[in-house]
CSV table of C-alpha atoms in Angstrom, one decimal:
chain,number,residue,atom,x,y,z
A,1,MET,CA,0.0,0.0,0.0
A,2,ALA,CA,1.4,3.4,-1.0
A,3,GLU,CA,2.3,5.9,1.8
A,4,ASP,CA,0.0,8.9,2.2
A,5,LEU,CA,-0.9,11.4,5.0
A,6,TRP,CA,-3.1,8.8,6.7
A,7,SER,CA,-0.5,6.0,6.8
A,8,PRO,CA,0.8,6.8,10.4
A,9,MET,CA,-2.7,6.9,11.8
A,10,ARG,CA,-3.6,3.5,10.2
A,11,ALA,CA,-0.4,2.0,11.5
A,12,GLU,CA,-1.1,3.3,15.0
A,13,ARG,CA,-4.7,1.9,14.9
A,14,ARG,CA,-3.4,-1.5,13.7
A,15,ALA,CA,-0.7,-1.6,16.5
A,16,LYS,CA,-3.4,-0.9,19.2
A,17,ALA,CA,-5.6,-3.6,17.8
A,18,ALA,CA,-2.8,-6.2,17.9
A,19,PRO,CA,-2.9,-8.9,20.6
A,20,LEU,CA,-1.0,-8.2,23.8
A,21,ALA,CA,1.7,-10.7,22.9
A,22,VAL,CA,2.5,-8.6,19.7
A,23,ARG,CA,2.3,-5.3,21.6
A,24,VAL,CA,4.8,-6.3,24.3
A,25,ARG,CA,7.1,-8.3,22.0
A,26,PRO,CA,10.8,-7.8,23.0
A,27,ARG,CA,12.8,-5.6,20.7
A,28,THR,CA,16.3,-6.6,21.6
A,29,ILE,CA,18.0,-10.0,22.3
A,30,ASP,CA,18.4,-9.0,26.1
A,31,GLU,CA,14.7,-8.6,26.4
A,32,ILE,CA,13.9,-12.2,25.2
A,33,ALA,CA,13.1,-14.4,28.2
A,34,GLY,CA,14.5,-17.9,28.4
A,35,GLN,CA,16.5,-19.8,25.8
A,36,ARG,CA,19.8,-19.1,27.6
A,37,HIS,CA,21.4,-22.2,26.0
A,38,CYS,CA,21.1,-20.3,22.7
A,39,LEU,CA,21.0,-16.6,23.7
A,40,GLY,CA,22.9,-16.5,26.9
A,41,GLU,CA,26.4,-14.8,27.2
A,42,GLY,CA,28.9,-16.6,25.0
A,43,ALA,CA,26.3,-18.9,23.4
A,44,LEU,CA,26.8,-19.6,19.7
A,45,LEU,CA,23.6,-18.0,18.4
A,46,ARG,CA,24.2,-14.9,20.4
A,47,ARG,CA,27.8,-14.6,19.2
A,48,LEU,CA,26.6,-14.8,15.6
A,49,ILE,CA,24.0,-12.1,16.1
A,50,GLU,CA,26.3,-9.7,18.0
A,51,GLN,CA,29.0,-10.0,15.3
A,52,ASP,CA,26.5,-9.7,12.5
A,53,ALA,CA,27.9,-12.9,11.2
A,54,LEU,CA,24.6,-14.7,10.6
A,55,GLN,CA,24.1,-17.7,8.3
A,56,SER,CA,21.1,-19.6,7.4
A,57,MET,CA,19.4,-21.3,10.4
A,58,ILE,CA,16.4,-23.4,11.3
A,59,VAL,CA,14.9,-22.6,14.7
A,60,SER,CA,12.6,-25.3,16.0
A,61,GLY,CA,10.5,-25.4,19.2
A,62,PRO,CA,7.1,-25.5,20.7
A,63,PRO,CA,4.6,-22.5,20.1
A,64,GLY,CA,5.2,-19.4,22.2
A,65,THR,CA,8.8,-20.0,22.9
A,66,GLY,CA,10.2,-16.9,21.1
A,67,LYS,CA,11.1,-18.0,17.6
A,68,THR,CA,9.2,-15.1,15.9
A,69,THR,CA,10.4,-12.8,18.6
A,70,LEU,CA,14.1,-13.8,17.8
A,71,ALA,CA,13.5,-13.2,14.1
A,72,GLU,CA,12.0,-9.7,14.8
A,73,ALA,CA,14.9,-8.8,17.2
A,74,ILE,CA,17.5,-10.0,14.6
A,75,ALA,CA,15.7,-7.9,11.9
A,76,ALA,CA,15.9,-4.8,14.1
A,77,ARG,CA,19.6,-5.3,14.8
A,78,THR,CA,21.1,-6.6,11.5
A,79,GLY,CA,22.3,-4.5,8.7
A,80,ALA,CA,20.6,-6.9,6.2
A,81,ALA,CA,17.3,-6.2,4.5
A,82,VAL,CA,14.4,-8.1,5.9
A,83,ASP,CA,11.7,-10.0,4.0
A,84,ARG,CA,9.1,-12.4,5.3
A,85,ALA,CA,7.2,-15.5,4.1
A,86,HIS,CA,4.8,-17.9,5.7
A,87,GLY,CA,4.8,-21.6,5.0
A,88,ALA,CA,1.0,-21.7,4.8
A,89,THR,CA,0.5,-19.0,2.4
A,90,THR,CA,3.6,-18.3,0.2
A,91,GLY,CA,3.8,-20.2,-3.0
A,92,VAL,CA,6.8,-21.1,-5.3
A,93,LYS,CA,6.3,-18.1,-7.5
A,94,GLU,CA,6.4,-15.6,-4.6
A,95,LEU,CA,9.4,-17.4,-3.1
A,96,ARG,CA,11.3,-17.2,-6.4
A,97,GLU,CA,10.5,-13.4,-6.7
A,98,LYS,CA,11.9,-12.9,-3.1
A,99,ILE,CA,15.1,-14.7,-4.1
A,100,GLU,CA,15.4,-12.7,-7.3
A,101,ALA,CA,14.9,-9.4,-5.4
A,102,ALA,CA,17.5,-10.5,-2.9
A,103,THR,CA,19.9,-11.4,-5.6
A,104,ARG,CA,19.5,-8.0,-7.3
A,105,ARG,CA,19.9,-6.2,-3.9
A,106,LEU,CA,23.2,-8.1,-3.2
A,107,GLY,CA,24.6,-7.2,-6.7
A,108,GLU,CA,23.5,-3.6,-6.6
A,109,SER,CA,24.4,-2.7,-3.0
A,110,SER,CA,26.3,-5.6,-1.5
A,111,ARG,CA,23.5,-5.9,1.0
A,112,ARG,CA,22.2,-9.4,2.0
A,113,THR,CA,18.7,-10.3,2.7
A,114,LEU,CA,17.3,-12.0,5.9
A,115,LEU,CA,14.4,-14.1,4.8
A,116,PHE,CA,12.1,-15.2,7.7
A,117,VAL,CA,9.9,-18.1,6.9
A,118,ASP,CA,7.5,-18.8,9.6
A,119,GLU,CA,6.2,-22.4,9.8
A,120,ILE,CA,8.7,-23.6,7.2
A,121,HIS,CA,7.6,-27.1,7.7
A,122,ARG,CA,4.4,-26.4,5.9
A,123,LEU,CA,6.3,-25.6,2.7
A,124,ALA,CA,6.2,-28.5,0.2
A,125,ARG,CA,9.4,-30.0,-0.9
A,126,ASN,CA,9.3,-28.1,-4.3
A,127,GLN,CA,8.7,-24.9,-2.3
A,128,GLN,CA,11.7,-25.6,-0.1
A,129,ASP,CA,13.7,-26.4,-3.1
A,130,ALA,CA,12.9,-22.9,-4.4
A,131,LEU,CA,14.7,-21.4,-1.4
A,132,LEU,CA,17.7,-23.6,-2.0
A,133,GLU,CA,19.1,-21.6,-4.9
A,134,GLY,CA,19.2,-18.4,-2.8
A,135,VAL,CA,20.7,-20.1,0.3
A,136,GLU,CA,23.4,-21.8,-1.8
A,137,ALA,CA,24.3,-18.5,-3.6
A,138,GLY,CA,24.4,-16.7,-0.3
A,139,SER,CA,22.0,-13.9,-1.5
A,140,VAL,CA,19.6,-14.7,1.3
A,141,ILE,CA,20.1,-15.6,5.0
A,142,LEU,CA,17.4,-18.0,5.8
A,143,PHE,CA,15.7,-18.0,9.1
A,144,GLY,CA,13.2,-20.8,9.2
A,145,ALA,CA,10.9,-21.2,12.2
A,146,THR,CA,9.2,-24.6,12.9
A,147,THR,CA,7.3,-26.4,15.6
A,148,GLU,CA,8.2,-29.7,14.1
A,149,ASN,CA,11.4,-31.8,14.2
A,150,PRO,CA,13.5,-30.2,11.4
A,151,THR,CA,15.3,-33.5,10.6
A,152,TRP,CA,12.2,-34.7,8.8
A,153,ALA,CA,10.1,-31.5,8.4
A,154,VAL,CA,12.9,-29.7,6.4
A,155,ALA,CA,14.4,-30.9,3.2
A,156,PRO,CA,17.8,-32.5,3.7
A,157,ALA,CA,19.5,-30.3,1.1
A,158,LEU,CA,18.2,-27.2,2.9
A,159,LEU,CA,18.9,-28.6,6.4
A,160,SER,CA,22.6,-29.4,5.5
A,161,ARG,CA,23.2,-25.7,4.5
A,162,SER,CA,21.7,-24.3,7.9
A,163,VAL,CA,22.5,-24.3,11.5
A,164,VAL,CA,19.8,-25.8,13.7
A,165,PHE,CA,18.9,-24.4,17.0
A,166,ARG,CA,16.3,-25.9,19.3
A,167,PHE,CA,14.1,-23.6,21.6
A,168,GLN,CA,12.7,-25.1,24.8
A,169,PRO,CA,9.4,-24.2,26.6
A,170,LEU,CA,10.1,-21.4,29.1
A,171,ASP,CA,10.1,-22.3,32.8
A,172,GLU,CA,7.5,-20.8,35.1
A,173,ALA,CA,9.9,-18.1,36.4
A,174,ASP,CA,10.5,-16.7,32.9
A,175,VAL,CA,6.9,-16.8,32.0
A,176,ALA,CA,6.0,-14.9,35.2
A,177,LEU,CA,8.7,-12.3,34.4
A,178,VAL,CA,7.1,-11.7,30.9
A,179,LEU,CA,3.6,-11.4,32.5
A,180,ARG,CA,4.7,-8.7,35.0
A,181,ARG,CA,6.4,-6.8,32.3
A,182,ALA,CA,3.2,-6.8,30.3
A,183,VAL,CA,1.3,-5.3,33.2
A,184,THR,CA,3.6,-2.3,33.3
A,185,HIS,CA,4.5,-2.0,29.7
A,186,PRO,CA,3.4,1.2,27.9
A,187,ASP,CA,1.7,-0.8,25.3
A,188,GLY,CA,0.6,-3.6,27.6
A,189,CYS,CA,-2.6,-4.3,29.3
A,190,GLY,CA,-3.6,-0.7,29.2
A,191,VAL,CA,-5.5,-0.9,32.6
A,192,ALA,CA,-4.4,1.8,35.0
A,193,GLY,CA,-3.5,0.6,38.4
A,194,LEU,CA,-3.9,-3.1,37.5
A,195,VAL,CA,-2.7,-5.5,40.1
A,196,LEU,CA,-1.7,-9.1,39.2
A,197,ASP,CA,-1.7,-11.3,42.4
A,198,ASP,CA,1.3,-13.5,42.8
A,199,ASP,CA,-0.8,-16.7,42.8
A,200,ALA,CA,-2.7,-15.7,39.8
A,201,CYS,CA,0.5,-14.9,38.0
A,202,MET,CA,2.0,-18.3,38.9
A,203,HIS,CA,-1.2,-20.0,37.7
A,204,PHE,CA,-0.9,-18.4,34.3
A,205,ALA,CA,2.8,-19.4,34.2
A,206,ARG,CA,2.2,-22.9,35.3
A,207,VAL,CA,-0.8,-23.9,33.2
A,208,SER,CA,0.5,-22.3,30.0
A,209,ASP,CA,3.1,-25.0,29.9
A,210,GLY,CA,5.9,-22.6,28.8
A,211,ASP,CA,3.9,-21.0,26.0
A,212,VAL,CA,4.3,-17.3,26.6
A,213,ARG,CA,1.7,-16.4,23.9
A,214,ARG,CA,-0.9,-18.4,25.6
A,215,ALA,CA,-0.1,-16.9,29.0
A,216,LEU,CA,-0.3,-13.4,27.7
A,217,ALA,CA,-3.6,-14.1,25.9
A,218,ALA,CA,-5.1,-15.3,29.2
A,219,LEU,CA,-3.7,-12.2,31.0
A,220,GLU,CA,-5.3,-9.9,28.4
A,221,THR,CA,-8.7,-11.7,28.9
A,222,ALA,CA,-8.5,-11.2,32.6
A,223,ALA,CA,-7.3,-7.5,32.3
A,224,ASN,CA,-10.2,-6.7,30.1
A,225,ALA,CA,-12.6,-8.3,32.6
A,226,VAL,CA,-11.5,-5.8,35.3
A,227,ARG,CA,-11.0,-2.8,33.1
A,228,GLY,CA,-13.9,-0.8,34.5
A,229,ASP,CA,-13.3,-1.7,38.2
A,230,ALA,CA,-12.3,1.0,40.6
A,231,LEU,CA,-9.5,-1.2,41.9
A,232,PRO,CA,-8.6,-3.5,39.0
A,233,ARG,CA,-7.1,-6.7,40.3
A,234,ILE,CA,-6.5,-10.2,38.8
A,235,THR,CA,-7.0,-12.8,41.4
A,236,LEU,CA,-6.4,-16.5,41.3
A,237,GLU,CA,-10.1,-17.3,40.8
A,238,LEU,CA,-10.1,-14.8,37.8
A,239,ALA,CA,-6.9,-16.3,36.4
A,240,ARG,CA,-8.4,-19.8,36.6
A,241,ALA,CA,-11.5,-18.6,34.7
A,242,ALA,CA,-9.4,-16.9,32.0
A,243,LEU,CA,-7.3,-20.0,31.5
A,244,ASP,CA,-9.8,-22.6,32.2
A,245,GLY,CA,-8.2,-26.0,31.9
A,246,LYS,CA,-5.0,-27.1,30.2
A,247,VAL,CA,-5.1,-27.9,26.5
A,248,PRO,CA,-1.8,-29.5,25.8
A,249,VAL,CA,-0.1,-29.0,22.4
A,250,PHE,CA,-0.9,-32.1,20.4
A,251,ASP,CA,-0.8,-33.0,16.8
A,252,LYS,CA,-1.6,-36.6,15.9
A,253,ASP,CA,0.8,-36.5,13.0
A,254,GLY,CA,3.5,-34.4,14.6
A,255,ASP,CA,6.3,-34.9,17.2
A,256,GLU,CA,4.2,-34.8,20.3
A,257,HIS,CA,2.1,-37.8,19.2
A,258,TYR,CA,5.2,-40.0,18.8
A,259,ASP,CA,7.1,-38.5,21.8
A,260,LEU,CA,4.2,-39.3,24.2
A,261,ALA,CA,3.9,-42.8,22.8
A,262,SER,CA,7.6,-43.3,23.2
A,263,ALA,CA,7.6,-42.0,26.7
A,264,LEU,CA,4.8,-44.4,27.7
A,265,ILE,CA,6.5,-47.5,26.2
A,266,LYS,CA,9.9,-46.7,27.7
A,267,SER,CA,8.4,-46.0,31.1
A,268,MET,CA,6.6,-49.4,31.0
A,269,ARG,CA,9.8,-51.2,29.8
A,270,GLY,CA,11.7,-49.5,32.7
A,271,SER,CA,9.1,-50.8,35.1
A,272,ASP,CA,8.0,-47.4,36.3
A,273,PRO,CA,4.2,-47.4,36.7
A,274,ASP,CA,4.1,-43.8,37.9
A,275,ALA,CA,5.7,-42.4,34.9
A,276,ALA,CA,3.8,-44.7,32.6
A,277,VAL,CA,0.4,-43.7,34.0
A,278,TYR,CA,1.3,-40.0,33.8
A,279,TRP,CA,2.2,-40.3,30.1
A,280,LEU,CA,-1.0,-42.3,29.5
A,281,ALA,CA,-2.9,-39.4,31.1
A,282,ARG,CA,-1.1,-36.9,28.8
A,283,MET,CA,-2.1,-38.9,25.9
A,284,LEU,CA,-5.8,-39.1,26.9
A,285,VAL,CA,-6.0,-35.4,27.9
A,286,SER,CA,-4.5,-34.5,24.5
A,287,GLY,CA,-7.1,-36.4,22.7
A,288,GLU,CA,-5.2,-39.5,21.6
A,289,ASP,CA,-7.3,-42.3,20.1
A,290,PRO,CA,-7.6,-44.9,22.9
A,291,ARG,CA,-7.5,-47.7,20.2
A,292,PHE,CA,-4.0,-46.5,19.2
A,293,ILE,CA,-2.9,-46.8,22.8
A,294,CYS,CA,-4.4,-50.3,23.0
A,295,ARG,CA,-2.4,-51.4,19.8
A,296,ARG,CA,0.8,-50.2,21.5
A,297,LEU,CA,0.0,-52.1,24.7
A,298,ALA,CA,-0.6,-55.3,22.9
A,299,ILE,CA,2.6,-55.0,20.9
A,300,PHE,CA,4.5,-54.1,24.2
A,301,ALA,CA,3.1,-57.2,25.9
A,302,SER,CA,4.7,-59.6,23.4
A,303,GLU,CA,7.8,-57.6,22.7
A,304,ASP,CA,8.9,-56.6,26.1
A,305,ILE,CA,7.3,-59.1,28.5
A,306,GLY,CA,6.6,-62.2,26.3
A,307,ASN,CA,6.8,-65.5,28.2
A,308,ALA,CA,8.1,-63.9,31.3
A,309,ASP,CA,4.5,-63.4,32.0
A,310,PRO,CA,2.1,-64.7,29.4
A,311,ARG,CA,-0.8,-63.0,31.2
A,312,ALA,CA,0.5,-59.6,29.9
A,313,LEU,CA,-0.8,-60.3,26.3
A,314,GLN,CA,-4.0,-61.7,27.7
A,315,THR,CA,-4.5,-58.5,29.8
A,316,ALA,CA,-3.6,-56.3,26.8
A,317,VAL,CA,-6.1,-58.0,24.5
A,318,ALA,CA,-8.8,-57.9,27.2
A,319,CYS,CA,-8.0,-54.2,27.7
A,320,TRP,CA,-8.4,-53.6,23.9
A,321,GLN,CA,-11.8,-55.4,23.7
A,322,ALA,CA,-13.1,-53.6,27.0
A,323,VAL,CA,-12.0,-50.2,25.8
A,324,GLU,CA,-13.9,-50.6,22.4
A,325,ARG,CA,-17.0,-51.7,24.3
A,326,VAL,CA,-17.0,-49.2,27.1
A,327,GLY,CA,-15.5,-46.1,25.5
A,328,MET,CA,-14.3,-42.9,27.1
A,329,PRO,CA,-14.2,-41.6,29.8
A,330,GLU,CA,-14.5,-44.8,31.7
A,331,ALA,CA,-12.0,-46.5,29.4
A,332,GLN,CA,-9.4,-44.6,31.2
A,333,LEU,CA,-9.8,-47.0,34.3
A,334,ILE,CA,-9.2,-50.0,32.0
A,335,LEU,CA,-6.2,-48.5,30.4
A,336,SER,CA,-4.7,-47.5,33.7
A,337,GLN,CA,-5.1,-51.1,35.0
A,338,CYS,CA,-3.4,-52.5,31.9
A,339,VAL,CA,-0.6,-50.0,31.9
A,340,THR,CA,0.3,-50.4,35.5
A,341,PHE,CA,0.2,-54.2,35.2
A,342,LEU,CA,2.5,-54.2,32.1
A,343,SER,CA,4.8,-51.8,34.0
A,344,VAL,CA,5.3,-54.1,36.9
A,345,ALA,CA,5.3,-57.4,35.0
A,346,ALA,CA,8.6,-59.4,34.6
A,347,LYS,CA,10.3,-58.3,31.4
A,348,SER,CA,11.8,-60.4,28.6
A,349,ASN,CA,12.3,-59.7,24.9
A,350,ALA,CA,13.5,-63.2,24.2
A,351,ALA,CA,10.5,-64.2,22.2
A,352,ALA,CA,10.9,-60.9,20.2
A,353,CYS,CA,14.6,-61.5,19.6
A,354,ALA,CA,13.9,-65.1,18.5
A,355,ILE,CA,11.5,-64.1,15.7
A,356,TRP,CA,13.8,-61.1,14.7
A,357,GLU,CA,16.8,-63.4,14.3
A,358,ALA,CA,14.8,-66.1,12.5
A,359,MET,CA,13.3,-63.5,10.1
A,360,ASP,CA,16.8,-62.3,9.3
A,361,ASP,CA,17.9,-65.8,8.5
A,362,ALA,CA,14.9,-66.7,6.6
A,363,ARG,CA,15.2,-63.6,4.5
A,364,ASP,CA,18.9,-63.3,4.1
A,365,GLY,CA,20.5,-66.6,5.0
A,366,ARG,CA,20.9,-69.8,3.1
A,367,THR,CA,17.6,-71.7,2.7
A,368,VAL,CA,17.2,-74.7,5.1
A,369,PRO,CA,15.3,-77.6,3.6
A,370,VAL,CA,12.6,-79.2,5.7
A,371,PRO,CA,14.1,-82.5,7.2
A,372,PHE,CA,12.6,-85.5,5.5
A,373,GLU,CA,11.6,-87.0,8.7
A,374,ILE,CA,9.0,-84.2,9.3
A,375,VAL,CA,7.9,-83.4,5.8
A,376,ASP,CA,4.2,-83.8,4.9
A,377,GLN,CA,3.0,-87.4,5.1
A,378,THR,CA,1.7,-87.4,1.5
A,379,LYS,CA,5.0,-86.4,0.2
A,380,ARG,CA,6.7,-89.1,2.2
A,381,ARG,CA,4.5,-91.8,0.8
A,382,ALA,CA,5.1,-90.6,-2.7
A,383,VAL,CA,8.8,-90.8,-2.2
A,384,ARG,CA,8.6,-94.3,-0.9
A,385,THR,CA,6.6,-95.6,-3.8
A,386,ALA,CA,8.6,-93.8,-6.4
A,387,ASP,CA,10.1,-96.0,-9.1
A,388,ASP,CA,13.2,-93.9,-9.7
A,389,GLY,CA,15.4,-96.6,-8.3
A,390,THR,CA,16.0,-94.8,-4.9
A,391,ALA,CA,16.3,-97.4,-2.2
A,392,LEU,CA,15.2,-96.4,1.3
A,393,ALA,CA,15.8,-98.3,4.4
A,394,ALA,CA,12.7,-99.6,5.9
A,395,ASP,CA,13.0,-97.3,9.0
A,396,ALA,CA,14.8,-94.4,7.2
A,397,GLY,CA,13.1,-91.1,7.5
A,398,LYS,CA,10.6,-92.3,10.1
A,399,TYR,CA,8.7,-89.7,12.0
A,400,GLU,CA,8.7,-90.4,15.8
A,401,TYR,CA,5.5,-89.4,17.6
A,402,PRO,CA,6.7,-87.5,20.7
A,403,HIS,CA,3.6,-88.5,22.7
A,404,ASP,CA,4.6,-92.2,22.4
A,405,ARG,CA,7.6,-91.3,24.7
A,406,ALA,CA,7.0,-91.1,28.5
A,407,ASP,CA,8.3,-87.6,28.7
A,408,GLY,CA,6.6,-86.4,25.7
A,409,ILE,CA,9.8,-84.8,24.2
A,410,GLY,CA,10.7,-85.3,20.5
A,411,MET,CA,14.3,-86.5,19.9
A,412,GLN,CA,14.5,-85.8,16.3
A,413,ASP,CA,16.2,-83.0,14.5
A,414,TYR,CA,13.4,-80.6,13.5
A,415,LEU,CA,15.6,-77.9,12.0
A,416,GLY,CA,18.4,-79.6,10.2
A,417,VAL,CA,21.0,-77.0,11.2
A,418,ALA,CA,22.5,-76.1,14.6
A,419,LYS,CA,20.9,-72.8,15.5
A,420,THR,CA,19.4,-71.4,18.6
A,421,TYR,CA,16.9,-68.6,18.4
A,422,TYR,CA,15.0,-68.6,21.7
A,423,ARG,CA,17.0,-67.9,24.7
A,424,PRO,CA,14.7,-67.5,27.7
A,425,THR,CA,15.8,-65.2,30.5
A,426,ASP,CA,15.8,-66.0,34.2
A,427,ARG,CA,13.0,-63.6,34.9
A,428,GLY,CA,9.3,-64.4,35.7
A,429,LEU,CA,7.9,-67.6,34.2
A,430,GLU,CA,10.8,-67.8,31.7
A,431,ALA,CA,13.1,-69.0,34.5
A,432,ALA,CA,11.1,-72.2,34.7
A,433,ILE,CA,10.9,-72.2,30.8
A,434,ALA,CA,14.7,-71.9,30.6
A,435,GLU,CA,15.3,-74.8,33.1
A,436,HIS,CA,12.9,-77.0,31.2
A,437,LEU,CA,14.3,-76.1,27.8
A,438,ALA,CA,17.8,-76.8,28.9
A,439,LYS,CA,16.8,-80.4,29.8
A,440,VAL,CA,15.1,-80.9,26.5
A,441,ARG,CA,18.0,-79.6,24.5
A,442,ALA,CA,20.4,-81.8,26.5
A,443,LEU,CA,18.3,-84.9,25.9
A,444,ARG,CA,18.0,-84.2,22.2
A,445,THR,CA,21.8,-83.7,22.0
A,446,ALA,CA,22.4,-86.9,23.7
A,447,ALA,CA,20.0,-88.7,21.4
A,448,LYS,CA,21.9,-87.5,18.3
A,449,VAL,CA,25.1,-89.1,19.8
A,450,ALA,CA,23.7,-92.5,21.0
A,451,PRO,CA,22.1,-94.7,18.2
A,452,ARG,CA,18.5,-95.3,19.1
A,453,PRO,CA,17.2,-98.8,19.9
A,454,GLY,CA,16.4,-100.8,16.8
A,455,ALA,CA,18.5,-98.6,14.5
A,456,SER,CA,19.7,-100.0,11.3
A,457,GLU,CA,23.4,-101.0,10.7
A,458,GLY,CA,23.7,-98.0,8.5
A,459,GLU,CA,22.5,-95.6,11.3
A,460,LYS,CA,24.7,-97.2,13.9
A,461,ALA,CA,27.7,-96.8,11.5
A,462,GLY,CA,26.7,-93.2,10.9
A,463,THR,CA,25.7,-93.7,7.3
A,464,HIS,CA,22.0,-93.2,6.4
A,465,ALA,CA,20.1,-93.9,3.2
A,466,PRO,CA,20.3,-90.9,1.0
A,467,ARG,CA,17.5,-88.4,1.2
A,468,PRO,CA,15.6,-87.7,-2.0
A,469,PRO,CA,16.9,-84.7,-3.9
A,470,LYS,CA,15.3,-81.4,-3.1
A,471,GLU,CA,12.5,-80.4,-5.6
A,472,PRO,CA,13.3,-77.4,-7.6
A,473,ALA,CA,11.6,-74.1,-6.6
A,474,ARG,CA,8.5,-73.4,-8.6
């Protein structure tokens, strides 16, 4: 819009209508609360800003932690030209125009351009590729802000040419400091004599979960509610009403979804029911689908508990069925019972390791033929009646029925190669399983060494009738 006599008035009105978080936004690096690991004295990012030696960067972190504020502070301090884009609204054509303008500016005045791209993760890969040319040429200094994990949200080529900084949620003291500044700020709440009680301030700081923007929005709501009072005061009761209930940041397709699921699984694996039930509560409060949780619990029961306590899988399956029948909110009781049981159950991943190793061998190793003694009975009869001249001893390849033995243990070779996949632990029921399996394996090993009663002379001498050739794969 072209400048005219009314431009200052319009700008002033827009500024007054802006949210409190925008009106009190810090103008310098020193005014930014928190993020001392990036902006404290001697920190890398602060050094780069102070020496005007910026290079392209990706700043990630939860909402309301100061990413946009940092970009504005850098823009106010740097000698570079400043341009802006938004991942949700800026297309490839506009991005290319910004890169071309930055390239002309650099050639004409040796002035580089700081391009701030908010929510850069919302750019498609072809849009991110459009930025790559300017970043590679050095005509733009990219400042990409994202709430997602940049390792998968930002194109690898762009990421490799940028420095990544991670912003953390602010602690309660930092949020409280920002709130008190907003009360006295010239462009702040705008309520003369406004008093913010300490307990109300700490409630805002605590329940906002480190999101300064959310805390300031609640403060502004409460301040507007007492604007006409003779003695305007924000009490704890009013603060609770202004910020009624926590709404945790949660995106079912984003980092928080997988981080919470990971925290739940790792807490159960570590046998910590208190941590596990908290992460379960976080998932439920955030709106996670209980059926997703049930699937994870069923997998966990087999992967991390297995035969150390077979009741775990039964409990997980029963939990799944009950949750689908009962629904929320009562399903939280069922989920809690299952999570706490799985947390305190004996742990073993022996069954999981067994199938992982066997799958690797079946997929990548040499194919093991089925021992002739245990092939399908139809095939065995066909081989015996074949007229190809193959002579089989009368008892060669005989299948021995384990139930005919007093101990019910089969003494034959059921695999054909010396390989052990299942290695039970000494925890829970697997301790008894391990003891039993050791006896079974010892008996089978002894049976291989000693000739069995009634064995043919060829078997006693260690020579068996030849097995029929393996059929070609079809």
